[in-house]
Short mmCIF file of C-alpha atoms in Angstrom, two decimals:
data_model
loop_
_atom_site.label_atom_id
_atom_site.label_comp_id
_atom_site.label_asym_id
_atom_site.label_seq_id
_atom_site.Cartn_x
_atom_site.Cartn_y
_atom_site.Cartn_z
CA UNK A 468 129.67 -141.16 256.31
CA UNK A 469 130.06 -143.39 253.43
CA UNK A 470 133.03 -143.59 251.33
CA UNK A 471 132.85 -141.27 248.32
CA UNK A 472 134.92 -143.08 244.82
CA UNK A 473 137.07 -141.39 242.37
CA UNK A 474 136.22 -141.30 238.99
CA UNK A 475 138.91 -143.59 238.58
CA UNK A 476 138.13 -145.89 241.42
CA UNK A 477 134.97 -146.68 238.91
CA UNK A 478 136.42 -146.95 235.65
CA UNK A 479 138.75 -149.03 237.10
CA UNK A 480 136.89 -151.22 238.88
CA UNK A 481 136.22 -155.01 237.35
CA UNK A 482 132.49 -156.04 238.13
CA UNK A 483 131.36 -159.46 237.68
CA UNK A 484 129.49 -161.07 233.98
CA UNK A 485 127.88 -163.63 232.85
CA UNK A 486 129.74 -164.50 229.60
CA UNK A 487 126.14 -164.21 227.66
CA UNK A 488 126.71 -165.13 223.73
CA UNK A 489 125.15 -165.58 221.00
CA UNK A 490 121.01 -164.49 220.71
CA UNK A 491 121.22 -163.82 224.40
CA UNK A 492 124.46 -161.60 224.14
CA UNK A 493 122.74 -159.87 221.54
CA UNK A 494 119.84 -159.52 223.47
CA UNK A 495 120.80 -158.46 227.17
CA UNK A 496 124.85 -158.16 226.53
CA UNK A 497 127.06 -159.73 229.76
CA UNK A 498 125.16 -158.68 232.86
CA UNK A 499 125.86 -158.79 236.14
CA UNK A 500 124.97 -162.14 238.18
CA UNK A 501 122.75 -159.66 241.00
CA UNK A 502 119.43 -157.62 240.46
CA UNK A 503 115.96 -157.69 239.09
CA UNK A 504 114.55 -159.01 235.59
CA UNK A 505 111.00 -158.52 234.62
CA UNK A 506 109.07 -160.39 232.01
CA UNK A 507 105.54 -159.02 231.15
CA UNK A 508 103.03 -158.92 228.20
CA UNK A 509 99.41 -160.70 227.42
CA UNK A 510 98.49 -163.94 228.24
CA UNK A 511 99.09 -166.49 225.61
CA UNK A 512 101.80 -165.51 223.58
CA UNK A 513 104.46 -167.09 225.19
CA UNK A 514 105.59 -165.46 228.64
CA UNK A 515 105.56 -168.70 230.20
CA UNK A 516 107.63 -170.69 227.51
CA UNK A 517 109.93 -167.80 227.09
CA UNK A 518 111.17 -167.33 231.02
CA UNK A 519 111.74 -171.54 231.07
CA UNK A 520 113.87 -171.21 227.87
CA UNK A 521 116.00 -168.00 229.74
CA UNK A 522 115.81 -170.49 233.01
CA UNK A 523 117.71 -172.99 230.75
CA UNK A 524 120.33 -170.67 229.65
CA UNK A 525 121.04 -169.37 232.96
CA UNK A 526 121.50 -172.82 234.50
CA UNK A 527 124.63 -172.75 232.15
CA UNK A 528 126.23 -169.98 234.57
CA UNK A 529 124.00 -170.19 237.84
CA UNK A 530 121.68 -172.55 239.78
CA UNK A 531 117.72 -171.66 239.45
CA UNK A 532 114.51 -172.15 241.31
CA UNK A 533 111.37 -171.19 239.45
CA UNK A 534 108.26 -170.74 241.39
CA UNK A 535 104.91 -171.10 239.71
CA UNK A 536 103.28 -169.29 241.99
CA UNK A 537 100.35 -169.13 239.20
CA UNK A 538 100.25 -173.08 237.87
CA UNK A 539 101.67 -174.32 240.95
CA UNK A 540 103.40 -178.10 240.13
CA UNK A 541 100.81 -179.22 237.30
CA UNK A 542 100.24 -180.20 233.90
CA UNK A 543 100.73 -177.25 232.65
CA UNK A 544 104.21 -176.50 233.94
CA UNK A 545 105.23 -179.76 233.08
CA UNK A 546 104.09 -179.49 229.72
CA UNK A 547 106.37 -175.59 229.80
CA UNK A 548 109.24 -177.96 230.72
CA UNK A 549 108.86 -180.05 228.10
CA UNK A 550 108.69 -177.60 225.67
CA UNK A 551 112.12 -176.32 226.45
CA UNK A 552 113.59 -180.04 227.36
CA UNK A 553 114.35 -178.87 230.32
CA UNK A 554 115.26 -182.37 231.43
CA UNK A 555 118.73 -181.94 230.17
CA UNK A 556 119.18 -179.47 232.72
CA UNK A 557 119.98 -182.08 235.61
CA UNK A 558 120.11 -180.75 239.55
CA UNK A 559 121.06 -177.12 238.25
CA UNK A 560 117.19 -176.10 238.41
CA UNK A 561 114.52 -176.86 240.80
CA UNK A 562 110.62 -176.08 240.96
CA UNK A 563 109.94 -174.63 244.03
CA UNK A 564 106.17 -174.64 245.76
CA UNK A 565 104.53 -171.59 246.17
CA UNK A 566 105.87 -169.73 249.46
CA UNK A 567 105.07 -166.57 251.07
CA UNK A 568 107.65 -164.30 251.15
CA UNK A 569 109.21 -165.25 254.99
CA UNK A 570 109.64 -168.43 253.72
CA UNK A 571 111.52 -168.19 250.57
CA UNK A 572 114.26 -165.82 252.70
CA UNK A 573 114.39 -168.60 255.04
CA UNK A 574 115.04 -171.16 251.84
CA UNK A 575 117.31 -168.62 250.24
CA UNK A 576 119.84 -168.31 253.53
CA UNK A 577 120.25 -171.80 253.12
CA UNK A 578 124.58 -172.35 252.20
CA UNK A 579 124.62 -172.89 248.65
CA UNK A 580 120.76 -171.72 247.94
CA UNK A 581 119.94 -171.07 244.24
CA UNK A 582 121.28 -168.35 242.13
CA UNK A 583 118.79 -167.14 240.02
CA UNK A 584 115.10 -167.13 241.39
CA UNK A 585 112.29 -166.53 239.26
CA UNK A 586 108.47 -166.26 240.36
CA UNK A 587 105.60 -166.48 237.81
CA UNK A 588 103.76 -164.43 238.58
CA UNK A 589 104.00 -161.40 240.75
CA UNK A 590 100.26 -160.66 240.45
CA UNK A 591 99.90 -164.65 241.89
CA UNK A 592 102.24 -164.69 244.74
CA UNK A 593 101.25 -161.16 245.74
CA UNK A 594 104.04 -159.75 247.18
CA UNK A 595 104.15 -156.11 247.92
CA UNK A 596 107.10 -153.20 247.04
CA UNK A 597 108.32 -153.40 250.65
CA UNK A 598 108.60 -157.41 250.44
CA UNK A 599 110.21 -156.73 247.11
CA UNK A 600 112.65 -154.28 248.48
CA UNK A 601 113.25 -156.88 251.41
CA UNK A 602 114.33 -159.89 249.08
CA UNK A 603 116.67 -157.88 246.95
CA UNK A 604 118.22 -155.84 249.86
CA UNK A 605 118.73 -159.22 251.72
CA UNK A 606 120.57 -161.50 248.77
CA UNK A 607 122.02 -158.79 246.63
CA UNK A 608 124.35 -161.15 244.88
CA UNK A 609 121.62 -163.35 243.66
CA UNK A 610 118.76 -162.62 240.17
CA UNK A 611 115.17 -162.24 240.68
CA UNK A 612 113.30 -162.80 237.55
CA UNK A 613 109.56 -161.63 237.80
CA UNK A 614 106.95 -162.58 235.06
CA UNK A 615 103.73 -160.20 235.45
CA UNK A 616 100.07 -160.11 233.42
CA UNK A 617 99.04 -156.54 231.87
CA UNK A 618 96.42 -154.57 231.91
CA UNK A 619 96.01 -151.61 229.57
CA UNK A 620 99.37 -152.60 227.79
CA UNK A 621 101.10 -151.99 231.49
CA UNK A 622 102.44 -154.59 234.50
CA UNK A 623 98.76 -155.29 236.30
CA UNK A 624 99.22 -153.09 239.45
CA UNK A 625 101.56 -150.61 241.28
CA UNK A 626 104.37 -153.44 242.62
CA UNK A 627 104.82 -154.92 239.08
CA UNK A 628 105.08 -151.34 238.03
CA UNK A 629 107.46 -150.13 239.95
CA UNK A 630 109.45 -153.48 239.80
CA UNK A 631 109.34 -153.09 236.06
CA UNK A 632 111.26 -149.59 236.14
CA UNK A 633 113.97 -150.78 238.95
CA UNK A 634 114.66 -153.83 237.00
CA UNK A 635 118.30 -154.36 235.17
CA UNK A 636 116.40 -156.34 232.36
CA UNK A 637 113.03 -156.33 231.03
CA UNK A 638 111.64 -158.70 228.14
CA UNK A 639 107.84 -157.31 227.11
CA UNK A 640 106.54 -160.62 225.67
CA UNK A 641 103.99 -160.12 222.28
CA UNK A 642 103.22 -162.39 219.80
CA UNK A 643 105.79 -165.09 220.75
CA UNK A 644 108.53 -162.53 220.34
CA UNK A 645 110.31 -161.16 223.28
CA UNK A 646 111.64 -157.72 223.17
CA UNK A 647 114.28 -156.65 225.30
CA UNK A 648 115.70 -153.41 226.76
CA UNK A 649 118.29 -153.21 229.75
CA UNK A 650 121.23 -151.67 231.28
CA UNK A 651 123.87 -153.62 229.91
CA UNK A 652 123.53 -153.77 225.94
CA UNK A 653 121.97 -155.74 223.17
CA UNK A 654 118.42 -155.21 222.77
CA UNK A 655 117.60 -157.81 219.58
CA UNK A 656 114.53 -159.60 220.34
CA UNK A 657 114.12 -163.31 220.67
CA UNK A 658 111.99 -165.52 219.65
CA UNK A 659 109.89 -167.90 221.34
CA UNK A 660 108.35 -169.88 218.42
CA UNK A 661 109.61 -168.74 215.33
CA UNK A 662 106.89 -169.79 213.01
CA UNK A 663 104.06 -168.43 215.10
CA UNK A 664 106.27 -164.80 215.75
CA UNK A 665 106.60 -164.38 211.82
CA UNK A 666 102.81 -165.16 211.34
CA UNK A 667 101.68 -162.49 213.95
CA UNK A 668 104.35 -160.06 213.04
CA UNK A 669 103.27 -160.46 209.09
CA UNK A 670 106.81 -161.26 208.03
#
């Protein structure tokens, strides 16, 4: 039988936090370095660029693996990296070739594997709900971030919708602006392209 904890046990427990600051603190708060993050929105509104911004910021604290299932190692991936000046992060981020879940799990079981895994996109990766749960259960000390397309305003497909409901942090991207909701506080949007965002939102 699993142990039950007193209210005082829970209230006095110390949990690790990522020391976010600035715009990211205002958007997310100080998150735990584990769980699921989710980014969704219509095409050509800045999802990939925003996720690259997030990946770059995460390299201040963790090693990041970006898996471009949709674009692969391509000119468009290169352009997205250049837009956020990703060269600055050095070896703190790697771009992986798209691979099935079983191979990804073997990679993540290795010593000093990456702490943050970004999947772009969940639709092109083709992960199902059971595979998602297996990744999360087997690597509880990692952050898994998924990018999703939308259909009729919602994440495209039942798996994507279930992942979003399970996520600790969710960003809805529209009009070159990312709107966060999450379990750690924050809530202030982040502009991906400030000029285009202001134009889109009539500001």
